[in-house]
Coordinates of C-alpha atoms in Angstrom, one line a residue:
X174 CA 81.8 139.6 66.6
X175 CA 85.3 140.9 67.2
X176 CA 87.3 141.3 64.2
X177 CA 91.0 141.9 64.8
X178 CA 92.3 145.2 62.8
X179 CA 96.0 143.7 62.3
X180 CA 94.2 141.1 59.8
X181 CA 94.6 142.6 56.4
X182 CA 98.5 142.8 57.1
X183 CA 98.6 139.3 58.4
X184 CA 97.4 138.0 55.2
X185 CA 99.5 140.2 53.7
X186 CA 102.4 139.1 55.1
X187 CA 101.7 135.5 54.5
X188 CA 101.1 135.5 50.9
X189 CA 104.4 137.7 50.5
X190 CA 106.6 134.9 52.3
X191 CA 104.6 132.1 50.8
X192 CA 106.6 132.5 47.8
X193 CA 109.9 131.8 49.5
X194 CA 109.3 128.2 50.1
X195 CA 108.3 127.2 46.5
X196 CA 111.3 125.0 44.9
X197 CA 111.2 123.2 41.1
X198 CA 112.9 120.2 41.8
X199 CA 115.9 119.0 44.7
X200 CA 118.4 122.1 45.4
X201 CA 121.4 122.2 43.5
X202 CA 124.1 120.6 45.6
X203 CA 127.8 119.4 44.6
X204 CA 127.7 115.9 44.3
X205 CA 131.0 113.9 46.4
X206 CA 133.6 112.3 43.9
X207 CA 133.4 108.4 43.9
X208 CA 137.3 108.8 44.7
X209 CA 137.0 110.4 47.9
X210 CA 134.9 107.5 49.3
X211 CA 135.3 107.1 53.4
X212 CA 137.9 105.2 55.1
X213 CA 138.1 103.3 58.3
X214 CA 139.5 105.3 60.9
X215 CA 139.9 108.7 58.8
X216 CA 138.0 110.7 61.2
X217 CA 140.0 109.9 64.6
X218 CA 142.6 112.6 65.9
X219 CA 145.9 111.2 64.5
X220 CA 148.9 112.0 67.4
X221 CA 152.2 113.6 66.1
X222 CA 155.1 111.2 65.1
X223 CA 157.4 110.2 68.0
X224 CA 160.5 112.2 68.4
X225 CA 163.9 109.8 68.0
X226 CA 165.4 112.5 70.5
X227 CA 163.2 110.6 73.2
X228 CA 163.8 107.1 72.4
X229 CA 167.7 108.0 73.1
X230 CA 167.1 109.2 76.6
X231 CA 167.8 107.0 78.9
X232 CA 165.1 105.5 82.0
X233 CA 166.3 107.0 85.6
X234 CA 167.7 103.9 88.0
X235 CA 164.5 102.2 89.4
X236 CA 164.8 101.3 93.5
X237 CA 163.2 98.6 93.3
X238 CA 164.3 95.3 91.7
X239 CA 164.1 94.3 88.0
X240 CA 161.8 91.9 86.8
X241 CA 165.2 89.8 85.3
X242 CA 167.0 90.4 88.9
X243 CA 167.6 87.1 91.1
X244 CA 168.4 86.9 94.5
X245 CA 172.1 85.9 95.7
X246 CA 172.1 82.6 96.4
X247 CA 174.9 80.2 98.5
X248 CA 174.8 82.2 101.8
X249 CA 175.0 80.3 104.8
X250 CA 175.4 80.8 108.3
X251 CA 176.8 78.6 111.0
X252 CA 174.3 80.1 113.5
X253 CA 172.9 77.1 115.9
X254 CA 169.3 79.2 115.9
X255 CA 167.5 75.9 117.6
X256 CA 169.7 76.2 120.4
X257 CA 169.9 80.0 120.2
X258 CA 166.3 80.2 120.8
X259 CA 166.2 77.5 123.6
X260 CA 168.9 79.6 125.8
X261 CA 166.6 82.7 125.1
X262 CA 163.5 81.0 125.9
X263 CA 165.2 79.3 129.3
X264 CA 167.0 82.4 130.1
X265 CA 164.1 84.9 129.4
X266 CA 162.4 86.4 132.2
X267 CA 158.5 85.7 131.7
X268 CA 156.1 88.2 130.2
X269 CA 154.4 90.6 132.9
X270 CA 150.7 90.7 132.5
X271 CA 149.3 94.2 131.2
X272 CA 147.1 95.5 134.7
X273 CA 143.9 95.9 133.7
X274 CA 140.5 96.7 135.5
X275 CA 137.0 96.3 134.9
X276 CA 134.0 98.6 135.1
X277 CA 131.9 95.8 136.7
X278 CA 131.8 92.0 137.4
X279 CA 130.6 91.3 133.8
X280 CA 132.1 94.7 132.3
X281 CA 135.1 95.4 129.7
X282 CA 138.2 94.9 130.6
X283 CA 140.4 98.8 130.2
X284 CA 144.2 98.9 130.4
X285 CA 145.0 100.2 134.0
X286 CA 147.9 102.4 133.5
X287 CA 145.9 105.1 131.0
X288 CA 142.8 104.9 133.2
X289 CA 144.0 107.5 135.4
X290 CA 143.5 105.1 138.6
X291 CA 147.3 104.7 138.8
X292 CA 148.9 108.1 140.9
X293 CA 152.0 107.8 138.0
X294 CA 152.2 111.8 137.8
X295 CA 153.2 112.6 141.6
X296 CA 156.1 110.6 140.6
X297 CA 157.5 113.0 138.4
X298 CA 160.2 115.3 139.6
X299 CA 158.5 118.4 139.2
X300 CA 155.3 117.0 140.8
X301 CA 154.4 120.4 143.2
X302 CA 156.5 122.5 142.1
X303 CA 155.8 126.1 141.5
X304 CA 155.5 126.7 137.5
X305 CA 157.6 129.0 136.3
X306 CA 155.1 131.5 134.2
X307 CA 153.4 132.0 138.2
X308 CA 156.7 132.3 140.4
X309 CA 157.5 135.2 137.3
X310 CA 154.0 136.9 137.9
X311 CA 154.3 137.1 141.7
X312 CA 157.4 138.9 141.2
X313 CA 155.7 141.2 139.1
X314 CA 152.9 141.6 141.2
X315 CA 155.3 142.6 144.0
X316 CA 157.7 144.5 142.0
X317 CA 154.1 146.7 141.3
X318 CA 153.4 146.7 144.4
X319 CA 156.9 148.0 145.9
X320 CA 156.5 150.8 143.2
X321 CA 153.1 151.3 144.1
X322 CA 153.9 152.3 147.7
X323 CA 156.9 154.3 146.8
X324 CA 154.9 156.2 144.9
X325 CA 152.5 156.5 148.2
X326 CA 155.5 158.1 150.2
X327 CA 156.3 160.1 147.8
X328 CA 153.2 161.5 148.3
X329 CA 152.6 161.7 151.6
X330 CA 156.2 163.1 151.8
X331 CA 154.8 166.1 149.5
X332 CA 152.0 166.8 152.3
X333 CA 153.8 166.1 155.4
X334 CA 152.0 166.0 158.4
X335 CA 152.6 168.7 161.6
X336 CA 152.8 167.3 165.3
X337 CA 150.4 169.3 167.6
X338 CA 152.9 170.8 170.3
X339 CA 152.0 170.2 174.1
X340 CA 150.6 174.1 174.7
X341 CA 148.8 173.4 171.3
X342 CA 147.4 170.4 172.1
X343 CA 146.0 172.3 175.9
X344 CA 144.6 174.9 174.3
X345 CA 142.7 173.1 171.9
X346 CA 141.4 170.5 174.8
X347 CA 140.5 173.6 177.0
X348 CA 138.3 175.4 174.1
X349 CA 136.9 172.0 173.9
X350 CA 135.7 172.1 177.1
X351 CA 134.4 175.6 177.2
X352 CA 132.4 175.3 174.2
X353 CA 130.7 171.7 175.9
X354 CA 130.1 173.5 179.3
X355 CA 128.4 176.5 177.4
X356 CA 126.3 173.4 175.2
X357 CA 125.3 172.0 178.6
X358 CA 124.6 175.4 180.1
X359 CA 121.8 176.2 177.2
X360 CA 121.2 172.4 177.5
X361 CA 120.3 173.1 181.2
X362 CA 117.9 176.2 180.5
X363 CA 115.5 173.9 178.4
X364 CA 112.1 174.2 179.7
X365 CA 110.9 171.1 181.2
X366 CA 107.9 170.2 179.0
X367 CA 109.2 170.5 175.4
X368 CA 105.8 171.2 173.2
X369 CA 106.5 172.8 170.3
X370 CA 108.7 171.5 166.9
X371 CA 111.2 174.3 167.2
X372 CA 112.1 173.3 171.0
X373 CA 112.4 169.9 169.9
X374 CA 114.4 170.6 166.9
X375 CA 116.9 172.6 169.1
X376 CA 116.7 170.2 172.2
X377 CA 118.2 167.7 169.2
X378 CA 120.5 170.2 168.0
X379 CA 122.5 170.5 171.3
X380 CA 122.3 167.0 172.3
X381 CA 124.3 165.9 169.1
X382 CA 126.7 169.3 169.5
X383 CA 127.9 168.0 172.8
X384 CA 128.3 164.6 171.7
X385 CA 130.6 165.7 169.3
X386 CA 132.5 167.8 171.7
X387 CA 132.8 164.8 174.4
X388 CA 133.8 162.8 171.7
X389 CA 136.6 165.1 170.2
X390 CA 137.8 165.8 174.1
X391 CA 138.0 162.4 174.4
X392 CA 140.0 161.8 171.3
X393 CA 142.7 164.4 172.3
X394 CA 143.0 163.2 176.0
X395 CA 143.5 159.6 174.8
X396 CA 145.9 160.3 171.9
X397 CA 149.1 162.2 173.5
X398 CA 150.8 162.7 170.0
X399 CA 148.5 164.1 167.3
X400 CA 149.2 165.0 163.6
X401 CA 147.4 167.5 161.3
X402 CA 148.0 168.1 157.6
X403 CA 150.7 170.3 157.1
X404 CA 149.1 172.9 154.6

């Protein structure tokens, strides 16, 4: 069987301490005095004494009335308030009914006026009128504007533009013209039966050459003032 090896010092150990517990008789203690028996109340926290600095201080004014206070009495009034009331009463205009509505014919009954039924708001004096906070932003939104396009001019002032003179404005229209006639002349010596990719492809080519040129001649014979950039 298994037989721990701490065992020899185990016992050791308990036979050394063993001793410790062994007493001859009840342990010497200090018996109490029969004088200092114990009193009611002794162990409660006692308070310090009351100062006589605040007895003298006096309490502040209290708003409301004392307890030894009494009313004035022997006031009197030679107010008729039975006939006072009568007068009011005949006088009186009657009590207006609150308008109310109801959700249904066996619904609650809502006050009328915070229902939002009654059109009380277009009443007001500054019912459509322009808020202030959005007549301010237009103003800014036109004040950018204005500085937007002065800043355009500016610009555009920097590259001015050059009107084509008259003789110009020939000469450019007649080498327009040239250049389509000479288009249309190799247009005109295109073999009849077009075969081949490359005579396509250039058939295409000078079809979309002189549709630029009749348009450009056309621009230039419609428009009698033109403008280039001025570089």
């Amino acid at each position: 069987r298994y037989i721990s090896i701490f065992r020899p010092s185990v016992k050791r150990e308990a036979e050394k301490n063993k001793a410790q517990w062994k007493t001859m008789g009840p342990a010497k203690v200090a018996v109490p005095s029969p004088k200092n028996f114990l009193q009611k109340h002794s162990k409660e926290p006692k308070l310090p004494a009351r100062k006589k600095e605040q007895d003298s201080k006096k309490l502040p004014a209290l708003s409301v009335p004392r307890r030894t206070d009494h009313p004035v009495m022997g006031i009197q009034s030679k107010k008729n308030f039975i006939n006072t009331n009568a007068v009011a009463a005949i006088t009186g205009l009657p009590k207006k009914p609150q308008p109310i509505y109801v959700d249904r014919r066996q619904g609650d009954k809502y006050l009328l006026e915070t229902s939002g039924l009654v059109p009380k708001y277009i009443k007001k004096k500054d019912y459509g009128v322009t808020p202030k906070y959005v007549t301010r932003r237009n103003e800014e939104i036109k004040r950018a504007q204005k500085e937007y396009e002065a800043n355009i001019l500016e610009h555009l002032k920097k590259k001015a533009m050059k009107q084509l003179s008259d003789e110009e404005r020939r000469s450019i229209l007649q080498g327009l013209k040239k250049n389509w006639e000479e288009v249309y002349r190799e247009f005109q010596g295109l073999p009849v039966q077009i075969d081949t990719i490359p005579k396509k492809i250039y058939k295409e080519k000078l079809e979309s050459q002189m549709k630029q040129l009749e348009h450009d001649i056309e621009v230039i014979e419609k428009h009698k003032v033109i403008y280039i950039a001025n570089e």
